[in-house]
Coordinates of C-alpha atoms in Angstrom, one line a residue:
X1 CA 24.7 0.5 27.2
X2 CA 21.1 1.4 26.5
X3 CA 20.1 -1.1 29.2
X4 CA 22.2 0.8 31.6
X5 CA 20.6 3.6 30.6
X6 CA 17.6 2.3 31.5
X7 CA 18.7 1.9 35.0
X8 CA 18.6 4.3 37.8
X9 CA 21.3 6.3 39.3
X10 CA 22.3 3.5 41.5
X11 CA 22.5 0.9 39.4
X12 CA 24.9 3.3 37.3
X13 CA 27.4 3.8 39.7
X14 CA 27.3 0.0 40.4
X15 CA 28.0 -0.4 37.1
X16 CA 31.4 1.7 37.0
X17 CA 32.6 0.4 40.4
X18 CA 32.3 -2.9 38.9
X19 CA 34.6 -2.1 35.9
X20 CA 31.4 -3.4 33.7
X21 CA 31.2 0.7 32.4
X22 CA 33.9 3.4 32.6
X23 CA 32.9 7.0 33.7
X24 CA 33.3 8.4 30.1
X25 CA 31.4 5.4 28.1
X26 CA 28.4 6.2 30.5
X27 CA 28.8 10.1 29.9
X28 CA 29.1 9.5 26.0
X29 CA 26.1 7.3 26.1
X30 CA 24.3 9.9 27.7
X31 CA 25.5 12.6 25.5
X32 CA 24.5 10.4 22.5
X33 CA 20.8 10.3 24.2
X34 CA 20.1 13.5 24.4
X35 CA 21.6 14.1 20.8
X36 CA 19.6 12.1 19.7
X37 CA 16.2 13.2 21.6
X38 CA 16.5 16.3 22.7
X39 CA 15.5 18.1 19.6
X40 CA 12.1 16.9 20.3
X41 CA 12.0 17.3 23.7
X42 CA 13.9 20.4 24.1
X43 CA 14.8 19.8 28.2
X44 CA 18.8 20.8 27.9
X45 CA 18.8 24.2 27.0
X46 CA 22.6 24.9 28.2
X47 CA 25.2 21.8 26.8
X48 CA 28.6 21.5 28.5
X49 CA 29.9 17.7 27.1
X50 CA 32.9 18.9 26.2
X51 CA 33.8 19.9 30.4
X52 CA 31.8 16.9 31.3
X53 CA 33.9 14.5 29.4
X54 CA 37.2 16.1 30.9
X55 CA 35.4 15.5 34.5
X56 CA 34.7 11.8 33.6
X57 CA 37.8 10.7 32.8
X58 CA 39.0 12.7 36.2
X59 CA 36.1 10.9 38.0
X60 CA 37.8 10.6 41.4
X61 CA 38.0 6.5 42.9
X62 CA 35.6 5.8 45.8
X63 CA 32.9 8.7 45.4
X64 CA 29.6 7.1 45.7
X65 CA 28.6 8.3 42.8
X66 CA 31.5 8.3 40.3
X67 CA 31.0 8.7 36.9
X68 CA 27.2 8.8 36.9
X69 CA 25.2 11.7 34.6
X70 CA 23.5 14.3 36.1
X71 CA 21.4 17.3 34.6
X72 CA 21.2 20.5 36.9
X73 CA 17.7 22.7 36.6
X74 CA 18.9 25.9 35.8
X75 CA 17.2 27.8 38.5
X76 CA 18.9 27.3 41.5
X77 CA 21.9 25.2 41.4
X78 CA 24.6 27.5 40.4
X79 CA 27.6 26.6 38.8
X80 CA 30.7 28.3 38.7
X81 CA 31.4 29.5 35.1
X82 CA 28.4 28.2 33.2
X83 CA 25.6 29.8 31.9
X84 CA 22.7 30.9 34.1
X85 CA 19.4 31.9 33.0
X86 CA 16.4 30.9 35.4
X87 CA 14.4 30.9 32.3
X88 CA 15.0 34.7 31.5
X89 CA 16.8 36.5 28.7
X90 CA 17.3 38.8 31.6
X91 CA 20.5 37.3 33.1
X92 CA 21.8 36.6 29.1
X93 CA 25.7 36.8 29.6
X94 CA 25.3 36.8 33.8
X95 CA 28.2 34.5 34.9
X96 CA 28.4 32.7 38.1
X97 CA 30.8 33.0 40.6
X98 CA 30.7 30.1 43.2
X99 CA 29.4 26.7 43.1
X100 CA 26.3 26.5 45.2
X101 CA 26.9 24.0 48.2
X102 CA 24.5 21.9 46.9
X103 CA 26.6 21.7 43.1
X104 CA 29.3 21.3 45.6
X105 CA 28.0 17.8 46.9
X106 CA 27.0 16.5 43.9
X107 CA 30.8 17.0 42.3
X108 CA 32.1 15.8 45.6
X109 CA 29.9 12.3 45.3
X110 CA 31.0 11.6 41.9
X111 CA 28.3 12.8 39.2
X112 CA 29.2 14.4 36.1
X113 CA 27.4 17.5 35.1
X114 CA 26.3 17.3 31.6
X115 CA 24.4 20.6 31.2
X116 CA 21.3 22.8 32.6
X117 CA 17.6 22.0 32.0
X118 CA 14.9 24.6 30.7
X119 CA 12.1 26.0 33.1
X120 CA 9.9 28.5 32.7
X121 CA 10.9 32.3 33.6
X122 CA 11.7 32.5 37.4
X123 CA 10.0 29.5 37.5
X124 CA 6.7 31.2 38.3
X125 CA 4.4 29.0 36.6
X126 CA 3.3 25.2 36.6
X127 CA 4.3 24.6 32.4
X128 CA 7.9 25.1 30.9
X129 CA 7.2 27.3 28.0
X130 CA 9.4 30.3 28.4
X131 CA 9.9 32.7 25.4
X132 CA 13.3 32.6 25.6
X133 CA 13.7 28.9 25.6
X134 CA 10.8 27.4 24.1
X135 CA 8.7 25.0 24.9
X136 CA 10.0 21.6 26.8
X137 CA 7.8 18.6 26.0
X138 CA 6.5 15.4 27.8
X139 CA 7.9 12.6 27.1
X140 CA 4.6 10.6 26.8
X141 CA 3.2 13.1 24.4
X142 CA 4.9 15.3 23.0
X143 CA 1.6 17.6 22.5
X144 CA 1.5 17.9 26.4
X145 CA 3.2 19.6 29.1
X146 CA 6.0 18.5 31.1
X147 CA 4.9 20.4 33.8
X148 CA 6.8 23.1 35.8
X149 CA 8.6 24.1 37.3
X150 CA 11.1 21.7 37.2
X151 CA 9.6 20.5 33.8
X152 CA 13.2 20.3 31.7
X153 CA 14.9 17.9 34.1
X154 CA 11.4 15.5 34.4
X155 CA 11.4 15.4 30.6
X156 CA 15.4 14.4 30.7
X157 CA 15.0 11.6 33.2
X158 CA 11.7 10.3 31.6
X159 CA 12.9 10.2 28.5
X160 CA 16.1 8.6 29.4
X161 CA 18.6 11.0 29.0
X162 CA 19.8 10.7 32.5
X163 CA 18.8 9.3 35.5
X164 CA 18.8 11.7 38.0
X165 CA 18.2 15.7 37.9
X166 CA 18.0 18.6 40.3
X167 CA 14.8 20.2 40.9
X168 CA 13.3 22.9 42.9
X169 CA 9.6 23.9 44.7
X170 CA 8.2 26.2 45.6
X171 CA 4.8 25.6 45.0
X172 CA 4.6 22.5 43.9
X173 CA 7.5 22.4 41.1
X174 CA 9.2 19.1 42.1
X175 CA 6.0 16.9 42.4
X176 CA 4.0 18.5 39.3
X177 CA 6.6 17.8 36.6
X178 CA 7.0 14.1 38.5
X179 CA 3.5 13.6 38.3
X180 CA 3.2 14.3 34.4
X181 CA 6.5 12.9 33.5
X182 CA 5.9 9.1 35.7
X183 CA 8.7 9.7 38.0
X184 CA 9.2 10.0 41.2
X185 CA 9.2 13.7 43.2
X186 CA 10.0 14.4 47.2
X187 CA 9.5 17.8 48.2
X188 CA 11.3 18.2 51.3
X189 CA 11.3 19.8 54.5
X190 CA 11.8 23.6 54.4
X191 CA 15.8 24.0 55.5
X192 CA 16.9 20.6 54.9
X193 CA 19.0 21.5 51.8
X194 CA 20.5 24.6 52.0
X195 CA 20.8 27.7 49.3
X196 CA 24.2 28.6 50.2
X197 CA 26.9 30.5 49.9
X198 CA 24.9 33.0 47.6
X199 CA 21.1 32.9 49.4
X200 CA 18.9 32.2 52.3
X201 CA 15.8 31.0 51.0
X202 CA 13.4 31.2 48.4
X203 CA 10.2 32.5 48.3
X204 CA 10.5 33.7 52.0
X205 CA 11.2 30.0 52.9
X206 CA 8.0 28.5 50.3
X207 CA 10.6 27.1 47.3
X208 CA 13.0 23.6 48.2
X209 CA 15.8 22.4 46.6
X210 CA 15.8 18.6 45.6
X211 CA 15.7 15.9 42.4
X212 CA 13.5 14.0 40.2
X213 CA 14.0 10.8 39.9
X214 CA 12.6 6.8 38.8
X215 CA 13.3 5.0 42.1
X216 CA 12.8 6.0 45.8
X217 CA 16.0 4.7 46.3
X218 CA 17.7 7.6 44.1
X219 CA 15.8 10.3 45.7
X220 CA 16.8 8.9 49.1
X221 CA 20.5 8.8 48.0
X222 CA 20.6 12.3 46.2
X223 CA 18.8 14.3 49.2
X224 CA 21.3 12.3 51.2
X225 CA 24.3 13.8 49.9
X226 CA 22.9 17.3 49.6
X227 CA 20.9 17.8 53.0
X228 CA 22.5 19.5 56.0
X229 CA 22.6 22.8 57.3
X230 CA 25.3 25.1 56.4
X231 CA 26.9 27.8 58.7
X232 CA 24.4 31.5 58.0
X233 CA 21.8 29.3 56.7
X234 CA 18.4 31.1 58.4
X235 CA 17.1 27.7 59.6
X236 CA 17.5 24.0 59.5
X237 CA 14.9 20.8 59.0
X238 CA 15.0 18.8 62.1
X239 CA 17.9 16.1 62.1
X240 CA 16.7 12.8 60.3
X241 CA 17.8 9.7 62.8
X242 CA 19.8 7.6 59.8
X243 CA 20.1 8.6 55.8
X244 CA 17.7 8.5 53.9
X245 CA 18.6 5.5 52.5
X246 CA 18.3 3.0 55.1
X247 CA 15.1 3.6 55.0
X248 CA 14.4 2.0 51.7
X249 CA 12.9 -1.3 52.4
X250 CA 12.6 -0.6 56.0
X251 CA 9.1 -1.4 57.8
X252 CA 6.6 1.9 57.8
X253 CA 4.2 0.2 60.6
X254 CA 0.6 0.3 60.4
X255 CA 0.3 4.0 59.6
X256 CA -2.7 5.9 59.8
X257 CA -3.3 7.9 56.7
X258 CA -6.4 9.9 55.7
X259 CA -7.2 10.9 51.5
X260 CA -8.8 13.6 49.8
X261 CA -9.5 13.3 46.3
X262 CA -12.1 16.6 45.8
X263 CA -10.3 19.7 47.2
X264 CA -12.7 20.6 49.9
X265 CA -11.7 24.7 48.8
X266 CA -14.5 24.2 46.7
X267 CA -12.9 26.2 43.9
X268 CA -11.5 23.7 42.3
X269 CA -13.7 20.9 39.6
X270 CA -13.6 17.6 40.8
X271 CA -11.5 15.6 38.0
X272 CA -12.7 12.4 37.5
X273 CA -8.8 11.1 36.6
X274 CA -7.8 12.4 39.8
X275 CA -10.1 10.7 41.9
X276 CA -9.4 7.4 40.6
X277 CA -5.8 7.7 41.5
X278 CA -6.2 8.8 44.7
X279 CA -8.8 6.1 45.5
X280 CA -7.0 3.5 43.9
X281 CA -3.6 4.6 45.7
X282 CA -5.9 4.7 49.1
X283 CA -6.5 0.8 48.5
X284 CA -3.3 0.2 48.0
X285 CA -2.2 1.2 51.0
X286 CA -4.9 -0.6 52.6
X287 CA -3.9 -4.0 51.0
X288 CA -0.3 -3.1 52.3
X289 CA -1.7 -2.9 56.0
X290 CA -2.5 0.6 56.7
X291 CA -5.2 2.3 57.9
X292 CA -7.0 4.5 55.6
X293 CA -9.7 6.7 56.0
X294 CA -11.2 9.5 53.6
X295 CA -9.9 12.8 56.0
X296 CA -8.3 15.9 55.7
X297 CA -7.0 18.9 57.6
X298 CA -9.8 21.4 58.0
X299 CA -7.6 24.4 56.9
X300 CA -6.9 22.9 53.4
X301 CA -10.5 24.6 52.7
X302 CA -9.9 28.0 53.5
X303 CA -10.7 30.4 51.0
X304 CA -8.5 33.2 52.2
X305 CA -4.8 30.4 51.1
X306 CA -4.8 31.4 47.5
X307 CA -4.5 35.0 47.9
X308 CA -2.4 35.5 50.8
X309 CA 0.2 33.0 49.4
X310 CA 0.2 34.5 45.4
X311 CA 0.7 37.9 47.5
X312 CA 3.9 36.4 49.0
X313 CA 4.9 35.3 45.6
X314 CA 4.4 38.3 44.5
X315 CA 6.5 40.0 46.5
X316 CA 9.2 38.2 46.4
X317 CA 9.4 38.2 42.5
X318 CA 8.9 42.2 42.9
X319 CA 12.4 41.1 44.4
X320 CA 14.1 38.6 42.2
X321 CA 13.4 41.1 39.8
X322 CA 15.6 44.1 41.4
X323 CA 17.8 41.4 42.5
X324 CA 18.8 40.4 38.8
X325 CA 18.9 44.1 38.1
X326 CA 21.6 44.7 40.5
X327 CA 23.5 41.0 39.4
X328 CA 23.6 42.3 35.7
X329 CA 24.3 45.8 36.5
X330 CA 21.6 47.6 35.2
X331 CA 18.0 47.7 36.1
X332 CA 15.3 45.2 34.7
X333 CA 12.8 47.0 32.5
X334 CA 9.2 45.6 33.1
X335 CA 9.0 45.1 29.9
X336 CA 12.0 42.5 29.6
X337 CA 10.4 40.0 31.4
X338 CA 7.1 37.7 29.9
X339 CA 3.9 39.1 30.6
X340 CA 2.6 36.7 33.9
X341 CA 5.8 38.2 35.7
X342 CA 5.3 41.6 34.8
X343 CA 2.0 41.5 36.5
X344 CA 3.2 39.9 39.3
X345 CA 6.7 42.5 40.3
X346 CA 4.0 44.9 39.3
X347 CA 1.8 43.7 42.3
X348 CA 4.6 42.9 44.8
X349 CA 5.8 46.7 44.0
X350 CA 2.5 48.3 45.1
X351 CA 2.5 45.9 48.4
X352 CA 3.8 47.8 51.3
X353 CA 6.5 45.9 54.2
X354 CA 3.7 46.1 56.7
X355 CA 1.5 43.6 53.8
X356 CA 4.1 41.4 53.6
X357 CA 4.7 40.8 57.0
X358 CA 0.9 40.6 58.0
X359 CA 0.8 37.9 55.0
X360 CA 3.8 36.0 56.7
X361 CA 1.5 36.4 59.9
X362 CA -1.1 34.6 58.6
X363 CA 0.9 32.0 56.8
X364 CA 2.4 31.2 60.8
X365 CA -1.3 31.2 62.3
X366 CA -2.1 28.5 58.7
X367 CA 0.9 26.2 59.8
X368 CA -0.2 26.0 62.9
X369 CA -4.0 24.9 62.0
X370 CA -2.2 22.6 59.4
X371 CA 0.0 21.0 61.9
X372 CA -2.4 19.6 64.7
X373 CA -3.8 17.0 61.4
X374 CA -1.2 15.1 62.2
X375 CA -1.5 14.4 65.6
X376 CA -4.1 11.5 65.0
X377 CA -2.6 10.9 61.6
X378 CA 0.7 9.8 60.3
X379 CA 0.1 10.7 56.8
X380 CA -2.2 12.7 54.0
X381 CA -2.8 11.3 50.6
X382 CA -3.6 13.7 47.9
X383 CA -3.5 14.5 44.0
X384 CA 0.0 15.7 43.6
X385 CA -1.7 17.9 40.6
X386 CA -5.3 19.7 40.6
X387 CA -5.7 18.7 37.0
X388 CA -5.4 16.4 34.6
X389 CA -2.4 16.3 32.5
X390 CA -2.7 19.6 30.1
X391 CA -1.3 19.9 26.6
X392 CA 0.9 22.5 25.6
X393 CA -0.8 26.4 25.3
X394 CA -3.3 25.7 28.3
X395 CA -1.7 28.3 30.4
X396 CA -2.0 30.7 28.3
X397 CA 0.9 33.6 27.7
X398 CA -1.2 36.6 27.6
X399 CA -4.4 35.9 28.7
X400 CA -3.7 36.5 32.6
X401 CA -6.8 35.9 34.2
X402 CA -7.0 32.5 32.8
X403 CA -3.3 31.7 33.2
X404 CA -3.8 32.9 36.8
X405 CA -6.6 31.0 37.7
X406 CA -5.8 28.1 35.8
X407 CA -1.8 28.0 37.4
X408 CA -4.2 28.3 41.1
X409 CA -6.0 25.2 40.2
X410 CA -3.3 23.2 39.3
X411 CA -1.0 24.1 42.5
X412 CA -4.1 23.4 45.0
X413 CA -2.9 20.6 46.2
X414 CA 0.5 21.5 46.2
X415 CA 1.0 25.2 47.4
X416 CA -0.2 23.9 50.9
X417 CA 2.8 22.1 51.5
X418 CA 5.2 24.7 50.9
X419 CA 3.7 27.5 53.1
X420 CA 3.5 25.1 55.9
X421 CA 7.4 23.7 54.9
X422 CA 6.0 19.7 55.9
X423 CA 7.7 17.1 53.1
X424 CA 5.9 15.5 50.6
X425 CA 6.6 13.0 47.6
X426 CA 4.7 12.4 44.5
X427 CA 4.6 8.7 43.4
X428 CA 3.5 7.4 39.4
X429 CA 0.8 5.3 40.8
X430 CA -2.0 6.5 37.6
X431 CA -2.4 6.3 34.2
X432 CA -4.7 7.5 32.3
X433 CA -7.0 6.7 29.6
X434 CA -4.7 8.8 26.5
X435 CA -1.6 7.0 28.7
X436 CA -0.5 9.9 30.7
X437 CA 1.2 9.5 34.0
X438 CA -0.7 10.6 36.8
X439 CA 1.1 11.2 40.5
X440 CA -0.4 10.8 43.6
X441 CA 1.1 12.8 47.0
X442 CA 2.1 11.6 50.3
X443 CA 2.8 14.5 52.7
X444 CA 4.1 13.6 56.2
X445 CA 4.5 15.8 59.7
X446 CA 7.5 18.5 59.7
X447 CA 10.6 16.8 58.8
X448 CA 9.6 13.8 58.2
X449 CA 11.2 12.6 54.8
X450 CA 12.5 8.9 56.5
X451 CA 8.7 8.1 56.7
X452 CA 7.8 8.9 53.0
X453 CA 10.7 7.2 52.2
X454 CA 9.8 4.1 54.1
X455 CA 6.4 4.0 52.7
X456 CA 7.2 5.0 49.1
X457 CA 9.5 2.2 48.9
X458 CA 6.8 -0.5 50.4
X459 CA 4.5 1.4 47.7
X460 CA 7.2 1.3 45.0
X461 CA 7.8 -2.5 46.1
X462 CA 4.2 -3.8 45.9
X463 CA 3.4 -1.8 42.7
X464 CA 6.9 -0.8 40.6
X465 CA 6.9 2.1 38.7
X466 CA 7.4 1.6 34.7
X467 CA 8.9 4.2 32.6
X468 CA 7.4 3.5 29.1
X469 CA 8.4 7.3 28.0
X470 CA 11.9 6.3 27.9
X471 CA 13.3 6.3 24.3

């Protein structure tokens, strides 16, 4: 059973169609893991293996998935009846009253929900260390960061606990947490997986639902099952020509791909850890046939990005805010909520409508600069984080002007992607020196996810990821 563990989602649900495993031995084994680690690590912060046993052994035949363990982040992915949090003590005793669509898909392909995974309050930074959950911890180190903020379910599925486990971004919280947990991370296209019944989007259309994972094949399965546009969603990703999965294996071409190791902002330090997995990602790619050349869109330097996009964020946190007062039924006192997010309602409350949407202006007129790159190029390589792997306490709680600028540096490479909505993946391509995982980032044109996928898996083929974290 520990070998099976050790597998990926697919494998697992091999496994049980083949009678080797039944849906309840693989759920108990996975309960027994994160028993058994999850003191240390600290990534499932709301248990439910009680329910999840019931659903195993009522595991419908013939779901793709049957029987396989999944965590769910617990920011976004609602779930009827269970515990919701988004890292707050805010929305303590807040139930939920529908299934999101995309909690929906997973129950309908067969996984079995074995709890919710910690992240940092509103999911605002790039650590998971809230106050009201305490800190989750890599994996590889336990004195270091699992990143955020999707940091709980990267620690689960890189220390074995599960497989597979839902994630969100919306600034670079799906491929950060990859990067320092050694798994793999696909951001995707803005509106490819919907935040139905209960929202639109998040972050006016910045933050993405989708999974961490340890094969490209996984995250081409899970974004599979949960893409698609619902009916009242506010847009949709442009239609992918087959799932995601037939693309694994399948031949990317020659592509033309340009790197940039040294954020050409300026304001960020050149990190010598980062450059060496760029470059040595850049000859991979060569050796696999490509075309590589050291380029880069000219609006990744403007200076003006940071602070237009943190205003956004701001403003919609101002919101989240008076949204969970209105959930709960009474009105969120500033001083409830942990001191970065205080700061931050506090700023999007003194913005004015007419700033927010003059910064959504400007974010349209960015895209549109971003966009023309790839018209002579096919894809960008990139660190998928602006530093190297930080220990626990770098982001400091109180200190704001060095969380802030320190949470800027790290998302540099990241925060791009999500204002201009284009789909990237982070792939465990680095190690370094202390043996830390460090992720490198493919981002491809608007709606693109079949090409990372292709090329991921040719990557993933040539070089295969190892998961030495896993306990």
């Amino acid at each position: 059973m520990e070998e099976l563990l050790r597998q990926d989602a697919t494998a697992q649900a091999r496994a049980v169609r083949q009678g080797q495993v039944s849906p309840r031995e693989l759920a108990e084994a996975a309960i027994a893991k994160i028993e058994q680690h999850d003191g240390e690590i600290n990534a499932v912060i709301h248990q439910r293996f009680e329910r999840a046993l019931r659903e195993a052994d009522a595991a419908p035949e013939g779901t793709p998935f049957r029987g396989v363990p999944i965590l769910l982040k617990d920011l976004g992915w609602p779930q009827r009846g269970e515990p919701y949090n988004a890292g707050s003590r805010t929305l303590d005793g807040v139930g939920i009253p529908a299934d999101g669509y995309g909690v929906t898909r997973l129950r309908e392909a067969g996984f079995v929900i074995l709890g919710r995974t910690n992240t940092p309050e509103f999911g605002t930074t790039i650590t998971t260390e809230p106050s009201a959950f305490g800190p989750t911890r890599n994996p590889y180190d336990t004195a270091y960061s699992a990143g955020g903020s999707s940091g709980g379910s990267a620690a689960a599925v890189a220390a074995g606990m599960v497989a597979i486990a839902t994630a969100s971004d919306g600034g670079g919280s799906i491929r950060i947490p990859a990067s320092m947990c050694g798994l793999v991370g696909l951001k995707p296209t803005r509106g490819r997986c919907s935040f139905g019944p209960g929202g639109g989007e998040g972050w006016g259309g910045f933050s993405v639902s989708g999974f961490v994972t340890r094969t490209v094949r996984d995250t081409a399965a899970g974004l599979d099952l949960v893409s698609g546009y619902e009916p009242g969603d506010p847009y949709a990703a442009p239609a992918l020509p087959r799932p995601l999965v037939q693309e694994v294996g399948a031949d990317p071409g020659r592509l033309r791909i340009g790197f940039v190791a040294v954020h050409p902002r300026g304001d960020v330090p050149e990190e010598p850890e980062l450059v060496t997995a760029v470059t040595g990602a850049a000859a991979l790619l060569e050796s696999l046939g490509h075309e590589v050349a050291q380029a880069h869109p000219d609006a990744l330097a403007d200076q003006d990005f940071r602070l237009i996009f943190g205003d956004i964020v701001s403003n919609n946190v101002a919101a989240e805010v008076e949204s969970v007062g209105r959930w709960r039924g009474k009105p969120v006192d500033l001083a409830e909520l942990e001191p970065r997010n205080r700061a931050m309602a506090e700023a999007g409350r003194r913005h004015s409508a007419v700033d927010q949407v003059l910064a959504t202006q400007w974010i349209d007129g960015f895209r549109r600069r971003m966009a023309v790159w790839w018209d002579d190029f096919d894809l960008l390589l990139a660190p998928s984080l602006g530093i190297a792997p930080f220990e626990l306490g770098w982001i400091p709680r109180d200190d704001l002007s060095t969380s802030f600028g320190r949470t800027a540096m790290a998302v540099s490479f990241t925060s791009i992607f999500n204002a201009t909505g284009q789909p990237s993946i982070s792939l465990p391509l680095h190690t370094t020196r202390a043996g830390l995982p460090v992720g490198v980032q493919l981002v491809a044109a608007m709606g693109r996810e079949d090409l990372l996928v292709r090329v991921a898996s040719q990557v993933e083929q040539a070089k295969p990821f190892e998961h030495p974290a896993m306990r």
